[in-house]
Structures are given as C-alpha cells and as structure tokens.
mmCIF file of C-alpha atoms in Angstrom:
data_model
loop_
_atom_site.group_PDB
_atom_site.id
_atom_site.type_symbol
_atom_site.label_atom_id
_atom_site.label_comp_id
_atom_site.label_asym_id
_atom_site.label_seq_id
_atom_site.Cartn_x
_atom_site.Cartn_y
_atom_site.Cartn_z
ATOM 1 C CA MET A 186 8.666 18.557 -17.325
ATOM 2 C CA SER A 187 10.653 19.276 -14.215
ATOM 3 C CA GLU A 188 11.060 22.086 -11.712
ATOM 4 C CA SER A 189 12.929 22.924 -8.615
ATOM 5 C CA LEU A 190 11.242 21.518 -5.418
ATOM 6 C CA ASP A 191 11.372 23.574 -2.127
ATOM 7 C CA LEU A 192 11.133 20.768 0.425
ATOM 8 C CA THR A 193 9.823 23.057 3.057
ATOM 9 C CA ALA A 194 6.835 23.844 1.035
ATOM 10 C CA VAL A 195 5.983 20.328 0.123
ATOM 11 C CA ASN A 196 3.013 18.936 1.852
ATOM 12 C CA ARG A 197 3.246 15.444 3.183
ATOM 13 C CA PRO A 198 1.316 12.631 1.303
ATOM 14 C CA ILE A 199 -2.175 12.136 2.138
ATOM 15 C CA HIS A 200 -3.386 8.862 3.647
ATOM 16 C CA GLY A 201 -6.232 6.834 4.565
ATOM 17 C CA GLY A 202 -7.391 6.230 8.125
ATOM 18 C CA ALA A 203 -10.102 7.805 10.248
ATOM 19 C CA ARG A 204 -9.150 9.853 13.218
ATOM 20 C CA PRO A 205 -9.884 8.490 16.635
ATOM 21 C CA ASP A 206 -12.616 11.235 17.054
ATOM 22 C CA GLN A 207 -14.302 9.972 13.871
ATOM 23 C CA LEU A 208 -14.071 6.464 15.051
ATOM 24 C CA ARG A 209 -15.502 7.583 18.452
ATOM 25 C CA ALA A 210 -18.460 9.262 16.599
ATOM 26 C CA GLY A 211 -19.319 6.038 14.792
ATOM 27 C CA ILE A 212 -17.978 6.775 11.422
ATOM 28 C CA ILE A 213 -17.253 3.441 9.133
ATOM 29 C CA ASP A 214 -13.562 3.533 7.928
ATOM 30 C CA PHE A 215 -13.331 2.414 4.432
ATOM 31 C CA SER A 216 -10.477 4.488 3.715
ATOM 32 C CA ALA A 217 -7.862 2.178 5.458
ATOM 33 C CA SER A 218 -7.494 -1.286 4.046
ATOM 34 C CA ILE A 219 -7.255 -3.533 7.133
ATOM 35 C CA ASN A 220 -8.281 -7.082 7.510
ATOM 36 C CA PRO A 221 -11.772 -6.820 9.109
ATOM 37 C CA TYR A 222 -11.574 -10.101 10.445
ATOM 38 C CA ALA A 223 -8.345 -9.255 12.533
ATOM 39 C CA PRO A 224 -6.596 -9.313 14.882
ATOM 40 C CA PRO A 225 -6.264 -13.068 15.744
ATOM 41 C CA PRO A 226 -7.815 -14.450 18.925
ATOM 42 C CA GLY A 227 -5.399 -14.409 21.751
ATOM 43 C CA LEU A 228 -3.455 -11.010 20.811
ATOM 44 C CA ARG A 229 -4.664 -8.983 23.575
ATOM 45 C CA ARG A 230 -3.449 -11.687 26.255
ATOM 46 C CA VAL A 231 -0.108 -11.669 24.535
ATOM 47 C CA LEU A 232 0.308 -7.770 24.516
ATOM 48 C CA ALA A 233 -0.818 -7.743 28.085
ATOM 49 C CA ALA A 234 1.994 -10.018 29.203
ATOM 50 C CA ALA A 235 4.727 -8.281 27.041
ATOM 51 C CA ASP A 236 7.577 -6.493 28.994
ATOM 52 C CA VAL A 237 7.266 -2.923 28.641
ATOM 53 C CA LYS A 238 9.559 -1.969 31.616
ATOM 54 C CA ASN A 239 12.672 -2.968 29.806
ATOM 55 C CA TYR A 240 14.217 -1.889 26.461
ATOM 56 C CA PRO A 241 12.984 -4.023 23.481
ATOM 57 C CA ASP A 242 15.570 -6.353 21.579
ATOM 58 C CA PRO A 243 17.107 -3.674 19.252
ATOM 59 C CA ALA A 244 17.442 -6.296 16.593
ATOM 60 C CA ALA A 245 14.060 -7.963 16.968
ATOM 61 C CA GLY A 246 16.037 -11.105 16.947
ATOM 62 C CA ARG A 247 13.131 -13.621 17.624
ATOM 63 C CA LEU A 248 10.754 -12.188 15.224
ATOM 64 C CA THR A 249 13.645 -11.678 12.541
ATOM 65 C CA ALA A 250 14.389 -15.433 13.057
ATOM 66 C CA LEU A 251 10.821 -16.378 12.581
ATOM 67 C CA LEU A 252 10.524 -14.259 9.456
ATOM 68 C CA ALA A 253 13.810 -15.555 7.826
ATOM 69 C CA SER A 254 12.569 -19.145 8.437
ATOM 70 C CA ALA A 255 9.211 -18.365 6.888
ATOM 71 C CA HIS A 256 10.908 -17.094 3.761
ATOM 72 C CA ASN A 257 13.822 -19.616 3.620
ATOM 73 C CA LEU A 258 16.326 -16.754 4.094
ATOM 74 C CA ARG A 259 19.247 -15.959 6.348
ATOM 75 C CA PRO A 260 18.390 -13.487 9.223
ATOM 76 C CA GLU A 261 20.795 -10.908 7.835
ATOM 77 C CA GLN A 262 18.502 -10.880 4.937
ATOM 78 C CA VAL A 263 15.547 -9.499 6.939
ATOM 79 C CA LEU A 264 15.065 -6.125 8.604
ATOM 80 C CA VAL A 265 12.006 -5.448 10.722
ATOM 81 C CA GLY A 266 10.598 -1.833 10.925
ATOM 82 C CA ASN A 267 8.198 0.357 12.719
ATOM 83 C CA GLY A 268 5.708 -0.360 9.798
ATOM 84 C CA ALA A 269 6.523 -0.655 6.056
ATOM 85 C CA SER A 270 6.425 3.211 5.907
ATOM 86 C CA GLU A 271 9.474 3.562 8.098
ATOM 87 C CA LEU A 272 11.304 1.206 5.918
ATOM 88 C CA VAL A 273 10.480 3.217 2.932
ATOM 89 C CA PHE A 274 12.251 6.113 4.324
ATOM 90 C CA LEU A 275 15.288 4.145 5.377
ATOM 91 C CA ILE A 276 15.635 2.748 2.017
ATOM 92 C CA ALA A 277 15.500 6.128 0.378
ATOM 93 C CA ARG A 278 17.988 7.539 3.087
ATOM 94 C CA ALA A 279 20.434 4.663 2.619
ATOM 95 C CA LEU A 280 20.327 4.222 -1.199
ATOM 96 C CA LEU A 281 19.820 7.661 -2.651
ATOM 97 C CA SER A 282 21.856 11.034 -2.700
ATOM 98 C CA PRO A 283 21.282 14.386 -4.104
ATOM 99 C CA GLY A 284 20.971 14.170 -7.914
ATOM 100 C CA SER A 285 20.105 10.322 -7.849
ATOM 101 C CA ARG A 286 17.300 9.483 -10.223
ATOM 102 C CA VAL A 287 14.254 7.529 -9.281
ATOM 103 C CA VAL A 288 11.163 5.997 -11.049
ATOM 104 C CA VAL A 289 7.764 5.190 -9.295
ATOM 105 C CA VAL A 290 5.541 2.975 -11.124
ATOM 106 C CA GLY A 291 2.140 4.356 -10.376
ATOM 107 C CA PRO A 292 -0.540 5.200 -9.435
ATOM 108 C CA ALA A 293 1.374 4.554 -6.165
ATOM 109 C CA PHE A 294 1.764 5.244 -2.422
ATOM 110 C CA GLY A 295 2.818 8.696 -2.097
ATOM 111 C CA GLU A 296 5.723 8.185 0.343
ATOM 112 C CA TYR A 297 7.849 6.542 -2.307
ATOM 113 C CA ALA A 298 8.248 9.917 -4.024
ATOM 114 C CA TYR A 299 8.248 12.002 -1.040
ATOM 115 C CA ALA A 300 11.015 10.026 0.876
ATOM 116 C CA SER A 301 12.984 9.994 -2.444
ATOM 117 C CA ALA A 302 12.719 13.746 -2.752
ATOM 118 C CA LEU A 303 13.725 14.187 0.724
ATOM 119 C CA ALA A 304 16.889 12.285 0.031
ATOM 120 C CA GLY A 305 17.468 14.808 -2.881
ATOM 121 C CA ALA A 306 16.659 12.403 -5.782
ATOM 122 C CA GLU A 307 15.104 13.398 -9.097
ATOM 123 C CA VAL A 308 11.627 11.564 -9.237
ATOM 124 C CA ALA A 309 9.903 10.443 -12.526
ATOM 125 C CA THR A 310 6.381 8.985 -11.918
ATOM 126 C CA TYR A 311 4.893 6.744 -14.563
ATOM 127 C CA LEU A 312 1.106 6.359 -14.447
ATOM 128 C CA ALA A 313 -0.228 3.268 -15.840
ATOM 129 C CA PRO A 314 -3.208 3.909 -18.162
ATOM 130 C CA GLU A 315 -6.647 3.390 -17.067
ATOM 131 C CA ALA A 316 -7.660 2.240 -20.464
ATOM 132 C CA ALA A 317 -5.216 -0.776 -20.096
ATOM 133 C CA GLY A 318 -6.932 -1.590 -16.601
ATOM 134 C CA PHE A 319 -4.177 0.242 -14.684
ATOM 135 C CA SER A 320 -1.394 -2.221 -15.997
ATOM 136 C CA PRO A 321 1.821 -0.566 -17.125
ATOM 137 C CA GLU A 322 2.444 -0.369 -20.864
ATOM 138 C CA PRO A 323 5.624 -2.375 -21.097
ATOM 139 C CA GLY A 324 7.178 -0.409 -23.934
ATOM 140 C CA GLU A 325 6.358 2.999 -22.507
ATOM 141 C CA LEU A 326 7.816 1.952 -19.071
ATOM 142 C CA THR A 327 10.992 0.387 -20.490
ATOM 143 C CA ARG A 328 11.643 3.521 -22.582
ATOM 144 C CA LEU A 329 11.254 5.785 -19.376
ATOM 145 C CA LEU A 330 13.713 3.459 -17.484
ATOM 146 C CA SER A 331 16.170 3.293 -20.367
ATOM 147 C CA ARG A 332 16.137 7.017 -20.607
ATOM 148 C CA THR A 333 16.386 7.828 -16.986
ATOM 149 C CA GLY A 334 18.645 5.207 -15.834
ATOM 150 C CA PRO A 335 17.358 5.275 -12.216
ATOM 151 C CA ALA A 336 19.127 4.132 -9.248
ATOM 152 C CA LEU A 337 15.974 3.101 -7.607
ATOM 153 C CA ILE A 338 12.629 2.054 -8.957
ATOM 154 C CA TRP A 339 9.482 1.731 -6.607
ATOM 155 C CA ALA A 340 6.778 -0.366 -7.507
ATOM 156 C CA ALA A 341 3.825 -2.205 -5.656
ATOM 157 C CA ASN A 342 2.201 -5.640 -6.271
ATOM 158 C CA PRO A 343 -0.703 -5.501 -5.770
ATOM 159 C CA ALA A 344 -0.649 -1.826 -6.776
ATOM 160 C CA ASN A 345 -2.181 0.676 -4.587
ATOM 161 C CA PRO A 346 -4.821 2.058 -5.155
ATOM 162 C CA THR A 347 -5.763 0.059 -8.029
ATOM 163 C CA GLY A 348 -5.248 -3.416 -6.595
ATOM 164 C CA ILE A 349 -3.942 -4.703 -9.789
ATOM 165 C CA TYR A 350 -1.671 -7.669 -9.148
ATOM 166 C CA LEU A 351 1.040 -8.479 -12.067
ATOM 167 C CA PRO A 352 2.985 -11.780 -12.865
ATOM 168 C CA SER A 353 6.597 -11.746 -12.254
ATOM 169 C CA GLY A 354 7.316 -10.869 -16.003
ATOM 170 C CA PRO A 355 6.885 -7.128 -15.780
ATOM 171 C CA PHE A 356 9.438 -6.875 -12.793
ATOM 172 C CA GLU A 357 11.978 -8.988 -14.548
ATOM 173 C CA ALA A 358 11.609 -6.651 -17.546
ATOM 174 C CA ILE A 359 12.129 -3.655 -15.358
ATOM 175 C CA LEU A 360 15.365 -5.228 -14.063
ATOM 176 C CA GLU A 361 16.611 -5.860 -17.544
ATOM 177 C CA ALA A 362 15.720 -2.360 -18.758
ATOM 178 C CA CYS A 363 18.085 -0.642 -16.239
ATOM 179 C CA GLY A 364 20.646 -1.378 -13.578
ATOM 180 C CA GLY A 365 18.897 0.180 -10.717
ATOM 181 C CA ILE A 366 17.493 -1.345 -7.604
ATOM 182 C CA LEU A 367 14.000 -2.380 -7.638
ATOM 183 C CA VAL A 368 11.854 -2.054 -4.394
ATOM 184 C CA LEU A 369 8.782 -4.191 -4.753
ATOM 185 C CA ASP A 370 6.153 -3.349 -2.126
ATOM 186 C CA GLU A 371 4.079 -6.309 -1.409
ATOM 187 C CA ALA A 372 2.113 -4.887 1.562
ATOM 188 C CA PHE A 373 -1.257 -6.496 0.258
ATOM 189 C CA ARG A 374 0.307 -9.582 -1.066
ATOM 190 C CA SER A 375 -1.322 -11.736 1.702
ATOM 191 C CA PHE A 376 -4.869 -10.949 0.292
ATOM 192 C CA VAL A 377 -4.109 -12.475 -3.078
ATOM 193 C CA ASP A 378 -5.184 -15.873 -3.924
ATOM 194 C CA GLY A 379 -2.260 -17.863 -5.137
ATOM 195 C CA PRO A 380 0.440 -15.272 -5.479
ATOM 196 C CA TRP A 381 3.575 -16.186 -7.218
ATOM 197 C CA PRO A 382 6.937 -16.569 -5.154
ATOM 198 C CA SER A 383 8.743 -13.337 -5.312
ATOM 199 C CA GLU A 384 11.862 -14.288 -3.101
ATOM 200 C CA PRO A 385 13.700 -15.789 -6.172
ATOM 201 C CA LEU A 386 14.119 -12.235 -7.464
ATOM 202 C CA LEU A 387 16.240 -11.600 -4.448
ATOM 203 C CA GLY A 388 18.936 -13.735 -6.386
ATOM 204 C CA THR A 389 19.437 -10.782 -8.713
ATOM 205 C CA GLY A 390 21.133 -8.696 -6.001
ATOM 206 C CA ARG A 391 18.995 -5.740 -7.099
ATOM 207 C CA VAL A 392 15.533 -6.333 -5.459
ATOM 208 C CA ILE A 393 14.134 -5.519 -2.036
ATOM 209 C CA LEU A 394 10.617 -6.862 -1.017
ATOM 210 C CA LEU A 395 8.588 -4.879 1.429
ATOM 211 C CA ARG A 396 5.984 -6.666 3.353
ATOM 212 C CA SER A 397 3.397 -5.569 6.126
ATOM 213 C CA LEU A 398 1.932 -7.430 9.134
ATOM 214 C CA THR A 399 -0.193 -4.367 9.766
ATOM 215 C CA LYS A 400 -2.745 -4.922 7.212
ATOM 216 C CA ASP A 401 -2.880 -8.773 7.480
ATOM 217 C CA PHE A 402 -3.179 -9.066 11.094
ATOM 218 C CA GLY A 403 -4.972 -5.677 12.150
ATOM 219 C CA LEU A 404 -1.902 -4.286 13.703
ATOM 220 C CA ALA A 405 -2.057 -0.666 12.548
ATOM 221 C CA GLY A 406 -1.827 0.818 15.965
ATOM 222 C CA LEU A 407 1.391 -0.978 16.601
ATOM 223 C CA ARG A 408 3.226 -0.494 13.406
ATOM 224 C CA LEU A 409 4.986 -3.543 12.177
ATOM 225 C CA GLY A 410 6.598 -4.362 8.721
ATOM 226 C CA TYR A 411 9.750 -5.952 7.265
ATOM 227 C CA LEU A 412 11.952 -5.966 4.302
ATOM 228 C CA LEU A 413 13.777 -8.932 2.512
ATOM 229 C CA GLY A 414 16.671 -8.386 0.479
ATOM 230 C CA PRO A 415 20.385 -9.331 -0.279
ATOM 231 C CA ALA A 416 22.501 -9.080 3.045
ATOM 232 C CA GLU A 417 24.640 -6.099 1.558
ATOM 233 C CA LEU A 418 21.530 -4.049 0.828
ATOM 234 C CA VAL A 419 19.781 -4.986 3.948
ATOM 235 C CA ASN A 420 22.868 -3.959 6.112
ATOM 236 C CA LEU A 421 23.037 -0.566 4.212
ATOM 237 C CA VAL A 422 19.271 0.029 5.108
ATOM 238 C CA ARG A 423 19.775 -1.201 8.689
ATOM 239 C CA ALA A 424 22.443 1.331 9.297
ATOM 240 C CA HIS A 425 20.122 4.131 9.115
ATOM 241 C CA GLN A 426 17.573 2.589 11.472
ATOM 242 C CA PRO A 427 17.108 4.386 14.939
ATOM 243 C CA PRO A 428 17.778 2.147 17.793
ATOM 244 C CA TRP A 429 14.781 0.448 19.423
ATOM 245 C CA SER A 430 12.832 1.218 16.413
ATOM 246 C CA VAL A 431 10.317 -1.759 16.764
ATOM 247 C CA ASN A 432 8.798 -1.557 20.350
ATOM 248 C CA ALA A 433 8.248 -4.546 22.769
ATOM 249 C CA LEU A 434 4.392 -4.781 21.974
ATOM 250 C CA ALA A 435 5.165 -4.846 18.254
ATOM 251 C CA GLN A 436 7.524 -7.704 18.521
ATOM 252 C CA ALA A 437 5.547 -9.682 20.847
ATOM 253 C CA ALA A 438 2.589 -9.272 18.523
ATOM 254 C CA GLY A 439 4.670 -10.196 15.503
ATOM 255 C CA GLU A 440 5.847 -13.249 17.158
ATOM 256 C CA PHE A 441 2.361 -14.293 17.998
ATOM 257 C CA VAL A 442 0.758 -13.752 14.608
ATOM 258 C CA LEU A 443 3.444 -15.658 12.824
ATOM 259 C CA THR A 444 2.516 -18.767 14.830
ATOM 260 C CA ARG A 445 -0.927 -18.465 13.527
ATOM 261 C CA PRO A 446 -0.459 -19.423 9.672
ATOM 262 C CA GLY A 447 -4.063 -20.626 9.219
ATOM 263 C CA PHE A 448 -5.522 -17.290 10.257
ATOM 264 C CA MET A 449 -4.799 -15.438 6.977
ATOM 265 C CA GLU A 450 -5.895 -18.566 4.997
ATOM 266 C CA ALA A 451 -9.189 -18.443 6.398
ATOM 267 C CA GLY A 452 -9.509 -14.664 6.234
ATOM 268 C CA ARG A 453 -8.501 -14.693 2.641
ATOM 269 C CA ALA A 454 -11.325 -16.777 1.557
ATOM 270 C CA ARG A 455 -14.002 -14.809 3.375
ATOM 271 C CA LEU A 456 -12.526 -11.510 2.087
ATOM 272 C CA ALA A 457 -12.652 -12.747 -1.386
ATOM 273 C CA ARG A 458 -16.249 -13.490 -1.158
ATOM 274 C CA ARG A 459 -16.944 -10.093 0.348
ATOM 275 C CA ARG A 460 -14.895 -8.356 -2.316
ATOM 276 C CA ARG A 461 -16.659 -10.252 -5.103
ATOM 277 C CA GLU A 462 -20.105 -9.308 -3.524
ATOM 278 C CA LEU A 463 -19.157 -5.765 -3.155
ATOM 279 C CA ARG A 464 -17.865 -5.352 -6.777
ATOM 280 C CA GLU A 465 -20.749 -6.758 -8.191
ATOM 281 C CA ALA A 466 -23.061 -4.642 -6.161
ATOM 282 C CA LEU A 467 -21.251 -1.390 -6.988
ATOM 283 C CA GLN A 468 -21.276 -2.490 -10.612
ATOM 284 C CA ARG A 469 -25.078 -2.925 -10.656
ATOM 285 C CA LEU A 470 -25.175 0.715 -9.508
ATOM 286 C CA GLY A 471 -23.621 1.544 -12.757
ATOM 287 C CA LEU A 472 -20.192 2.349 -11.402
ATOM 288 C CA GLU A 473 -16.838 1.289 -12.860
ATOM 289 C CA VAL A 474 -14.940 -0.781 -10.496
ATOM 290 C CA SER A 475 -11.150 -2.027 -10.977
ATOM 291 C CA ASP A 476 -10.834 -5.804 -11.064
ATOM 292 C CA GLY A 477 -8.135 -5.780 -8.223
ATOM 293 C CA ALA A 478 -6.740 -8.663 -6.076
ATOM 294 C CA ALA A 479 -6.263 -6.857 -2.862
ATOM 295 C CA ASN A 480 -8.688 -6.267 0.139
ATOM 296 C CA PHE A 481 -9.951 -2.790 -1.490
ATOM 297 C CA LEU A 482 -11.526 -1.711 -4.580
ATOM 298 C CA LEU A 483 -11.035 1.363 -6.874
ATOM 299 C CA VAL A 484 -14.305 3.027 -7.871
ATOM 300 C CA ARG A 485 -15.001 5.585 -10.512
ATOM 301 C CA THR A 486 -17.489 7.957 -9.052
ATOM 302 C CA GLY A 487 -17.056 11.196 -10.888
ATOM 303 C CA THR A 488 -15.446 13.944 -8.721
ATOM 304 C CA ALA A 489 -13.945 12.113 -5.770
ATOM 305 C CA SER A 490 -13.820 14.921 -3.442
ATOM 306 C CA ALA A 491 -17.348 15.847 -3.846
ATOM 307 C CA CYS A 492 -18.319 12.053 -3.388
ATOM 308 C CA ALA A 493 -16.000 11.557 -0.435
ATOM 309 C CA GLN A 494 -17.541 14.556 1.275
ATOM 310 C CA PHE A 495 -21.025 13.510 0.461
ATOM 311 C CA LEU A 496 -20.541 9.983 1.899
ATOM 312 C CA LEU A 497 -18.945 11.470 5.060
ATOM 313 C CA GLU A 498 -21.475 14.143 5.762
ATOM 314 C CA GLU A 499 -24.669 12.361 4.666
ATOM 315 C CA HIS A 500 -23.789 8.795 5.624
ATOM 316 C CA ARG A 501 -20.993 8.671 7.980
ATOM 317 C CA VAL A 502 -18.910 6.669 5.764
ATOM 318 C CA LEU A 503 -15.108 7.482 5.258
ATOM 319 C CA VAL A 504 -13.661 6.549 1.797
ATOM 320 C CA ARG A 505 -10.083 7.414 0.330
ATOM 321 C CA ASP A 506 -10.327 10.178 -2.230
ATOM 322 C CA CYS A 507 -7.702 9.237 -4.983
ATOM 323 C CA THR A 508 -7.046 12.644 -6.193
ATOM 324 C CA SER A 509 -3.621 12.617 -4.584
ATOM 325 C CA PHE A 510 -2.888 9.500 -6.518
ATOM 326 C CA GLY A 511 -3.584 11.311 -9.671
ATOM 327 C CA LEU A 512 -7.059 10.014 -9.957
ATOM 328 C CA PRO A 513 -9.500 12.574 -9.282
ATOM 329 C CA ASP A 514 -12.665 10.730 -10.456
ATOM 330 C CA HIS A 515 -11.828 7.550 -8.246
ATOM 331 C CA ILE A 516 -12.356 6.697 -4.531
ATOM 332 C CA ARG A 517 -10.776 3.657 -2.939
ATOM 333 C CA VAL A 518 -12.885 1.557 -0.676
ATOM 334 C CA ALA A 519 -11.822 -1.131 1.850
ATOM 335 C CA VAL A 520 -13.596 -4.552 1.646
ATOM 336 C CA ARG A 521 -15.211 -4.847 5.271
ATOM 337 C CA ARG A 522 -17.860 -7.176 6.859
ATOM 338 C CA ARG A 523 -21.109 -7.835 4.952
ATOM 339 C CA PRO A 524 -23.195 -5.379 6.970
ATOM 340 C CA GLU A 525 -20.815 -2.515 6.551
ATOM 341 C CA ASN A 526 -20.409 -3.213 2.949
ATOM 342 C CA ARG A 527 -24.104 -2.937 2.557
ATOM 343 C CA ARG A 528 -23.986 0.496 4.191
ATOM 344 C CA LEU A 529 -21.491 1.638 1.779
ATOM 345 C CA ILE A 530 -23.535 0.174 -1.108
ATOM 346 C CA ALA A 531 -26.534 2.061 0.129
ATOM 347 C CA ALA A 532 -24.665 5.358 0.366
ATOM 348 C CA LEU A 533 -22.896 5.196 -3.004
ATOM 349 C CA GLY A 534 -26.355 4.235 -4.534
ATOM 350 C CA GLU A 535 -27.719 7.569 -3.232
ATOM 351 C CA TRP A 536 -24.626 9.325 -4.558
ATOM 352 C CA VAL A 537 -25.358 7.842 -8.104
ATOM 353 C CA ARG A 538 -28.859 9.158 -7.942
ATOM 354 C CA ARG A 539 -28.054 12.602 -6.783
ATOM 355 C CA ARG A 540 -24.620 13.391 -8.297
ATOM 356 C CA PRO A 541 -24.648 16.084 -11.118
ATOM 357 C CA PRO A 542 -24.323 14.848 -14.655
ATOM 358 C CA ALA A 543 -21.155 16.784 -15.020
ATOM 359 C CA LEU A 544 -19.310 14.765 -12.476
ATOM 360 C CA THR A 545 -19.911 11.448 -14.177
ATOM 361 C CA ARG A 546 -17.071 11.066 -16.892
ATOM 362 C CA ALA A 547 -14.505 13.542 -16.515
ATOM 363 C CA ARG A 548 -10.843 12.014 -17.154
ATOM 364 C CA PRO A 549 -7.808 13.338 -15.558
ATOM 365 C CA ASP A 550 -5.089 15.029 -17.658
ATOM 366 C CA ALA A 551 -2.667 13.259 -15.494
ATOM 367 C CA ILE A 552 -3.690 9.788 -16.819
ATOM 368 C CA ILE A 553 -3.253 11.030 -20.346
ATOM 369 C CA ASN A 554 0.093 12.507 -19.868
ATOM 370 C CA ARG A 555 1.450 9.404 -18.161
ATOM 371 C CA THR A 556 5.312 9.903 -18.177
ATOM 372 C CA ASN A 557 6.464 13.030 -16.451
ATOM 373 C CA VAL A 558 8.735 14.292 -13.720
ATOM 374 C CA LEU A 559 6.511 14.991 -10.772
ATOM 375 C CA TYR A 560 9.448 15.855 -8.165
ATOM 376 C CA GLN A 561 12.929 17.091 -8.461
ATOM 377 C CA ALA A 562 15.150 18.027 -5.836
ATOM 378 C CA GLY A 563 18.782 18.423 -4.996
ATOM 379 C CA GLY A 564 21.122 19.594 -7.839
#
C-alpha cells in the first residue's frame, strides 16, 4: 500500500541517547549502544593538543590515508563523515532522485527511509519475521527486490535493533536479485566476534560499506564515521559533502584511535562476556531476548512504551522503545558494565512482576504484514 507523503508533516526518526540533563540527573543510558570501556586512555590529551584555531583539513587526508591502509584500499575509495548518519544523507542525496525506488531491509535505522524520502524516492520496507529470529526470508525479499527494481537497497549487518549478524550469502543474493546499489551499514561490526571480510563486495561496483568510529571508541559527542566504496560512487557522494564537515577534534581523535588496534580486541572480549551474562539473566526473568552479535540486546517486554516509561520513572534507567522500528512489544538495551547491567536486570525483574498480563504477548501487525511501502515521495 502506498500514499503520498507530505515531507513537511513527517516527524524525524526517533533515536536513542539520553539528554544532557538526564545524564546530569544520574539516569543510566541503556538506549545508546556505545562501548562502555571507551574512550581509549590518552584521548583527552590528544584533543587538548588539537589545533582549533585554524580550519581543519577539508579532505581529512591523514585520517583517510590511515583508513585506506587499514582496509587495503585506495584513499579515493574512502570518505570520512560527520558521523555515519551524515553519510546516510549524503548517499541518498547523491544517488537518488524523485521517483527512484528504494528498499530498506528492516527492522532498521529510521534515517535510511527518511533520507531516501527527502530525496524524493519511493521507499519499500521489508520487515524480517520475528518467527525466523529476525533473519530475512530469502524468497520473500528476493521477490520484493525483483518486483520493485530498487536503485538503492539499505541493509545493516549487524542489524539494528535486532543485533542479527548474517553471513555474506544473503547480501550476495540481494545483488543478484536486482541491479541496484547495496548500502551495507556495518556500524556495529567491530563488536562481532570473527566477522567475515566485506571489502571484497566492493569489487562488484555496486556496494557501499558504512562504518562508525563513534560506537567503537566512545566518540558520540565528536561524530565520526566513514564509508568505503568504488571510487566512482565515493566521488559522487563526496561532491555533496559540505566543506570542513569533519572538525579538527574529530580528525585528531580518529587518527589517535586507529593507532590503538588492541583496544577494540580487548573490549570486544569483555563485552561478549557482559552480553552473555545479561542475556542469560533476562531470560531467567522469563523475557524473550534476541540472539544478537552486537553490543545491545532486543528484549520482548510487552508494550514497550509502558515498559520504557516504568524503567525511567521508577528506576532512572533509559532504554530504547522499539515502537518506531515496527516492534511495539520490544525494547533495545545496550550492554554496559556489570554493575549497571545488574541495575537494569533488577528493574526489568520488577517490570515482569508488575506488568499487566495483557501486555505480555501482543504481536504487532507490522511484523505479520512484512512487505509494504511505508514512504512514498516525489512523483
């Protein structure tokens, strides 16, 4: 089903992240999935020494060269951005036009659809079935791609908010099913134990990889992400980036953290233990928890809005209500340090004991009706 979209009436997608006043009030933020063991020691010293008097390098040349070397690519295949979210909008602006067709493999980050709609595209969202552990059903997704013939396909691996990490096969099948460009958002890839190398997909000429340094190294306040792709596509996207998009502090931070390769390896192992402990504790409460590979968990709690409100008001714990993802019975919780995780477990334990029975097993129609057009603009 499709309908005309009045862009002036569209609300911006909802995101996680506590407000500064909430953090000052002592609220623990489980809504934003940032490495709790970040940033690396020494970062503050690097930031204090950064040159903020003069304009930053508009090309982020040294950081770009470091990233190109890390991925065995040429510098012209790398574009550094003011967070991965800026790059989402640049991609949509550069590669879409009014009437273009787009498919979002969901549940997914809301800015994919929003940025595409702003570019005038018609956006079809496929919601992977909960009954299959939120893994896309290959035949169903292939039929949607074949029917719509999208110019752009947005997908994330690990997926957000489910945390599901897929092998390369499903993405190769997406490329075979249509001639569009696949944007594969790997913002949470660094938290996966033993991820497969996705850079060879760039050889198809139809893949852009999105990465984030924000989540890995605790740089959310600085905003830093990058994309990898064929030089021709990267140059198209680069042409739409404002000058001096990446400030001097962010560039200095990026150059510093990329010289600390052991930091993420050690943090990943610790986070894997915290994730397992948190998942098992929530399951002992009788909650359904997704078997994700990222630094967050998707939890079925009953009505998510009521649960999130209860946790915030009664326990000063902020979680991500996943209603905006099409999952009104789920919350997403970041994996944090052990004492903070214990506080979340206790709060959810009280929610389980006190929640009305009617809130326990409702299933959203949006999951049952998985293939539909959620946005249409332009034409």
